[in-house]
Short mmCIF file of N, CA and C in Angstrom, two decimals:
data_model
loop_
_atom_site.label_atom_id
_atom_site.label_comp_id
_atom_site.label_asym_id
_atom_site.label_seq_id
_atom_site.Cartn_x
_atom_site.Cartn_y
_atom_site.Cartn_z
N UNK I 1 125.60 132.41 96.84
CA UNK I 1 125.64 133.52 97.77
C UNK I 1 125.60 132.98 99.19
N UNK I 2 126.28 133.66 100.07
CA UNK I 2 126.31 133.23 101.46
C UNK I 2 125.60 134.25 102.34
N UNK I 3 124.74 133.75 103.21
CA UNK I 3 124.05 134.61 104.17
C UNK I 3 125.06 135.02 105.25
N UNK I 4 125.18 136.32 105.53
CA UNK I 4 126.15 136.75 106.54
C UNK I 4 125.75 136.38 107.97
N UNK I 5 124.49 136.02 108.19
CA UNK I 5 124.07 135.64 109.53
C UNK I 5 124.25 134.14 109.78
N UNK I 6 123.62 133.31 108.95
CA UNK I 6 123.69 131.86 109.20
C UNK I 6 124.84 131.18 108.48
N UNK I 7 125.52 131.89 107.60
CA UNK I 7 126.69 131.38 106.87
C UNK I 7 126.34 130.29 105.86
N UNK I 8 125.07 130.08 105.57
CA UNK I 8 124.67 129.04 104.62
C UNK I 8 124.76 129.58 103.19
N UNK I 9 125.08 128.70 102.27
CA UNK I 9 125.04 129.03 100.85
C UNK I 9 123.58 128.94 100.40
N UNK I 10 123.06 130.01 99.84
CA UNK I 10 121.66 130.05 99.43
C UNK I 10 121.55 130.58 98.01
N UNK I 11 120.40 130.34 97.38
CA UNK I 11 120.19 130.78 96.00
C UNK I 11 119.92 132.27 95.90
N UNK I 12 119.29 132.83 96.94
CA UNK I 12 118.98 134.26 96.89
C UNK I 12 119.06 134.87 98.28
N UNK I 13 119.26 136.17 98.29
CA UNK I 13 119.28 136.93 99.54
C UNK I 13 118.18 137.98 99.47
N UNK I 14 117.68 138.38 100.62
CA UNK I 14 116.66 139.42 100.68
C UNK I 14 117.24 140.62 101.43
N UNK I 15 116.67 141.78 101.19
CA UNK I 15 117.15 143.01 101.82
C UNK I 15 116.42 143.21 103.14
N UNK I 16 117.19 143.30 104.22
CA UNK I 16 116.64 143.60 105.55
C UNK I 16 117.06 145.00 105.93
N UNK I 17 116.07 145.86 106.21
CA UNK I 17 116.36 147.22 106.67
C UNK I 17 116.69 147.15 108.16
N UNK I 18 117.88 147.55 108.53
CA UNK I 18 118.30 147.47 109.93
C UNK I 18 117.44 148.37 110.82
N UNK I 19 116.98 149.47 110.28
CA UNK I 19 115.94 150.27 110.93
C UNK I 19 114.71 150.10 110.05
N UNK I 20 113.66 149.46 110.56
CA UNK I 20 112.49 149.16 109.73
C UNK I 20 111.94 150.40 109.02
N UNK I 21 111.43 150.18 107.83
CA UNK I 21 110.88 151.28 107.04
C UNK I 21 109.79 152.02 107.81
N UNK I 22 108.99 151.29 108.57
CA UNK I 22 107.93 151.92 109.37
C UNK I 22 108.47 152.84 110.44
N UNK I 23 109.72 152.66 110.80
CA UNK I 23 110.35 153.49 111.83
C UNK I 23 111.34 154.49 111.23
N UNK I 24 111.19 154.78 109.94
CA UNK I 24 112.01 155.80 109.29
C UNK I 24 113.26 155.30 108.61
N UNK I 25 113.37 154.00 108.40
CA UNK I 25 114.58 153.43 107.81
C UNK I 25 114.54 153.23 106.32
N UNK I 26 113.70 154.00 105.61
CA UNK I 26 113.58 153.84 104.16
C UNK I 26 114.93 153.91 103.45
N UNK I 27 115.73 154.86 103.82
CA UNK I 27 117.02 155.06 103.15
C UNK I 27 118.18 154.74 104.08
N UNK I 28 117.89 154.03 105.16
CA UNK I 28 118.91 153.69 106.13
C UNK I 28 119.70 152.47 105.72
N UNK I 29 120.56 152.00 106.61
CA UNK I 29 121.42 150.85 106.30
C UNK I 29 120.61 149.56 106.16
N UNK I 30 121.10 148.70 105.27
CA UNK I 30 120.47 147.40 105.03
C UNK I 30 121.53 146.31 105.04
N UNK I 31 121.09 145.07 105.19
CA UNK I 31 121.97 143.92 104.98
C UNK I 31 121.21 142.92 104.12
N UNK I 32 121.94 142.19 103.31
CA UNK I 32 121.35 141.14 102.49
C UNK I 32 121.48 139.83 103.24
N UNK I 33 120.33 139.22 103.56
CA UNK I 33 120.32 137.97 104.32
C UNK I 33 119.37 136.98 103.65
N UNK I 34 119.49 135.72 104.03
CA UNK I 34 118.64 134.69 103.43
C UNK I 34 117.20 134.86 103.93
N UNK I 35 116.24 134.35 103.16
CA UNK I 35 114.83 134.46 103.57
C UNK I 35 114.54 133.85 104.94
N UNK I 36 115.19 132.74 105.28
CA UNK I 36 114.93 132.11 106.58
C UNK I 36 115.35 133.02 107.74
N UNK I 37 116.52 133.61 107.65
CA UNK I 37 116.97 134.53 108.70
C UNK I 37 116.06 135.75 108.76
N UNK I 38 115.67 136.26 107.60
CA UNK I 38 114.81 137.43 107.53
C UNK I 38 113.46 137.14 108.20
N UNK I 39 112.87 136.00 107.87
CA UNK I 39 111.59 135.64 108.48
C UNK I 39 111.74 135.44 109.98
N UNK I 40 112.83 134.83 110.40
CA UNK I 40 113.04 134.59 111.82
C UNK I 40 113.15 135.90 112.59
N UNK I 41 113.87 136.85 112.05
CA UNK I 41 114.01 138.16 112.70
C UNK I 41 112.65 138.80 112.92
N UNK I 42 111.83 138.82 111.86
CA UNK I 42 110.53 139.48 111.97
C UNK I 42 109.52 138.65 112.76
N UNK I 43 109.78 137.38 112.90
CA UNK I 43 108.94 136.53 113.74
C UNK I 43 109.23 136.78 115.22
N UNK I 44 110.47 137.01 115.55
CA UNK I 44 110.87 137.16 116.95
C UNK I 44 110.72 138.57 117.51
N UNK I 45 110.93 139.58 116.67
CA UNK I 45 111.05 140.95 117.19
C UNK I 45 110.11 141.91 116.49
N UNK I 46 109.55 142.85 117.26
CA UNK I 46 108.71 143.87 116.64
C UNK I 46 109.60 145.00 116.10
N UNK I 47 108.99 145.85 115.29
CA UNK I 47 109.76 146.90 114.61
C UNK I 47 110.38 147.90 115.58
N UNK I 48 109.72 148.15 116.70
CA UNK I 48 110.27 149.09 117.68
C UNK I 48 111.58 148.55 118.25
N UNK I 49 111.57 147.28 118.63
CA UNK I 49 112.80 146.69 119.19
C UNK I 49 113.90 146.63 118.14
N UNK I 50 113.52 146.29 116.90
CA UNK I 50 114.52 146.25 115.83
C UNK I 50 115.16 147.63 115.64
N UNK I 51 114.34 148.67 115.64
CA UNK I 51 114.85 150.03 115.41
C UNK I 51 115.71 150.52 116.56
N UNK I 52 115.30 150.23 117.79
CA UNK I 52 115.99 150.79 118.95
C UNK I 52 117.15 149.95 119.45
N UNK I 53 117.03 148.63 119.40
CA UNK I 53 118.03 147.77 120.03
C UNK I 53 118.81 146.87 119.08
N UNK I 54 118.18 146.43 118.01
CA UNK I 54 118.79 145.42 117.14
C UNK I 54 119.03 145.98 115.74
N UNK I 55 119.68 147.14 115.68
CA UNK I 55 119.81 147.86 114.42
C UNK I 55 121.18 147.72 113.75
N UNK I 56 121.93 146.68 114.13
CA UNK I 56 123.17 146.34 113.43
C UNK I 56 123.24 144.82 113.28
N UNK I 57 124.04 144.38 112.35
CA UNK I 57 124.22 142.94 112.16
C UNK I 57 124.79 142.31 113.43
N UNK I 58 125.74 142.98 114.03
CA UNK I 58 126.38 142.46 115.23
C UNK I 58 125.39 142.30 116.38
N UNK I 59 124.50 143.27 116.55
CA UNK I 59 123.50 143.18 117.61
C UNK I 59 122.52 142.04 117.35
N UNK I 60 122.15 141.85 116.09
CA UNK I 60 121.27 140.73 115.75
C UNK I 60 121.95 139.39 116.06
N UNK I 61 123.22 139.29 115.69
CA UNK I 61 123.96 138.03 115.88
C UNK I 61 124.16 137.69 117.36
N UNK I 62 124.21 138.69 118.22
CA UNK I 62 124.48 138.42 119.63
C UNK I 62 123.21 138.36 120.48
N UNK I 63 122.06 138.59 119.89
CA UNK I 63 120.80 138.49 120.62
C UNK I 63 120.54 137.01 120.91
N UNK I 64 120.26 136.63 122.16
CA UNK I 64 120.16 135.21 122.54
C UNK I 64 119.19 134.37 121.71
N UNK I 65 118.01 134.90 121.40
CA UNK I 65 117.06 134.12 120.60
C UNK I 65 117.58 133.88 119.19
N UNK I 66 118.23 134.89 118.61
CA UNK I 66 118.80 134.72 117.28
C UNK I 66 120.00 133.79 117.33
N UNK I 67 120.81 133.86 118.38
CA UNK I 67 121.95 132.96 118.51
C UNK I 67 121.49 131.51 118.49
N UNK I 68 120.41 131.23 119.18
CA UNK I 68 119.87 129.87 119.21
C UNK I 68 119.46 129.43 117.81
N UNK I 69 118.74 130.30 117.09
CA UNK I 69 118.32 129.98 115.73
C UNK I 69 119.52 129.81 114.81
N UNK I 70 120.47 130.73 114.89
CA UNK I 70 121.64 130.68 114.00
C UNK I 70 122.49 129.45 114.26
N UNK I 71 122.61 129.07 115.51
CA UNK I 71 123.36 127.86 115.84
C UNK I 71 122.72 126.64 115.19
N UNK I 72 121.41 126.57 115.24
CA UNK I 72 120.69 125.46 114.60
C UNK I 72 120.78 125.55 113.08
N UNK I 73 120.54 126.75 112.53
CA UNK I 73 120.51 126.93 111.07
C UNK I 73 121.86 126.59 110.44
N UNK I 74 122.94 126.92 111.10
CA UNK I 74 124.27 126.66 110.55
C UNK I 74 124.55 125.17 110.39
N UNK I 75 123.83 124.34 111.12
CA UNK I 75 124.01 122.88 111.03
C UNK I 75 123.19 122.25 109.91
N UNK I 76 122.29 123.03 109.31
CA UNK I 76 121.42 122.50 108.27
C UNK I 76 122.13 122.53 106.92
N UNK I 77 121.81 121.56 106.09
CA UNK I 77 122.40 121.50 104.75
C UNK I 77 121.96 122.71 103.94
N UNK I 78 122.85 123.15 103.07
CA UNK I 78 122.57 124.35 102.27
C UNK I 78 121.34 124.18 101.39
N UNK I 79 121.09 122.96 100.92
CA UNK I 79 119.96 122.77 100.02
C UNK I 79 118.65 122.52 100.77
N UNK I 80 118.70 122.48 102.09
CA UNK I 80 117.49 122.26 102.88
C UNK I 80 116.75 123.58 103.06
N UNK I 81 115.47 123.56 102.77
CA UNK I 81 114.65 124.75 102.97
C UNK I 81 114.28 124.83 104.45
N UNK I 82 114.58 125.94 105.07
CA UNK I 82 114.28 126.13 106.49
C UNK I 82 112.92 126.82 106.60
N UNK I 83 112.03 126.17 107.31
CA UNK I 83 110.71 126.76 107.54
C UNK I 83 110.72 127.48 108.88
N UNK I 84 110.15 128.65 108.88
CA UNK I 84 110.09 129.46 110.09
C UNK I 84 108.64 129.58 110.51
N UNK I 85 108.37 129.22 111.74
CA UNK I 85 107.02 129.36 112.28
C UNK I 85 106.90 130.74 112.90
N UNK I 86 105.82 131.39 112.57
CA UNK I 86 105.56 132.70 113.15
C UNK I 86 105.23 132.52 114.62
N UNK I 87 105.88 133.29 115.46
CA UNK I 87 105.63 133.23 116.90
C UNK I 87 104.84 134.46 117.32
N UNK I 88 104.06 134.29 118.35
CA UNK I 88 103.37 135.44 118.92
C UNK I 88 104.37 136.21 119.76
N UNK I 89 104.52 137.49 119.44
CA UNK I 89 105.45 138.32 120.21
C UNK I 89 104.77 138.79 121.48
N UNK I 90 105.55 138.94 122.53
CA UNK I 90 105.02 139.43 123.81
C UNK I 90 105.03 140.93 123.84
#
């Protein structure tokens, strides 16, 4: 399976709610992405920003912090496990 964000071949994908469930996105649009991208998204952004500003795949891909991560992640081997450090959000 290929992650639509980082383009890496991975063993499994996880479901990311484009509008977080806490913000009413229970039955809203989702995308299947790799665990590393999923963790990175939730590490960088709070649910309010995700719901209001970053609620499409395209918006996530063009956000500068995600672009930096995706640029790095795309260079990693498919079999390499990417560890994501939780960051303190401002």
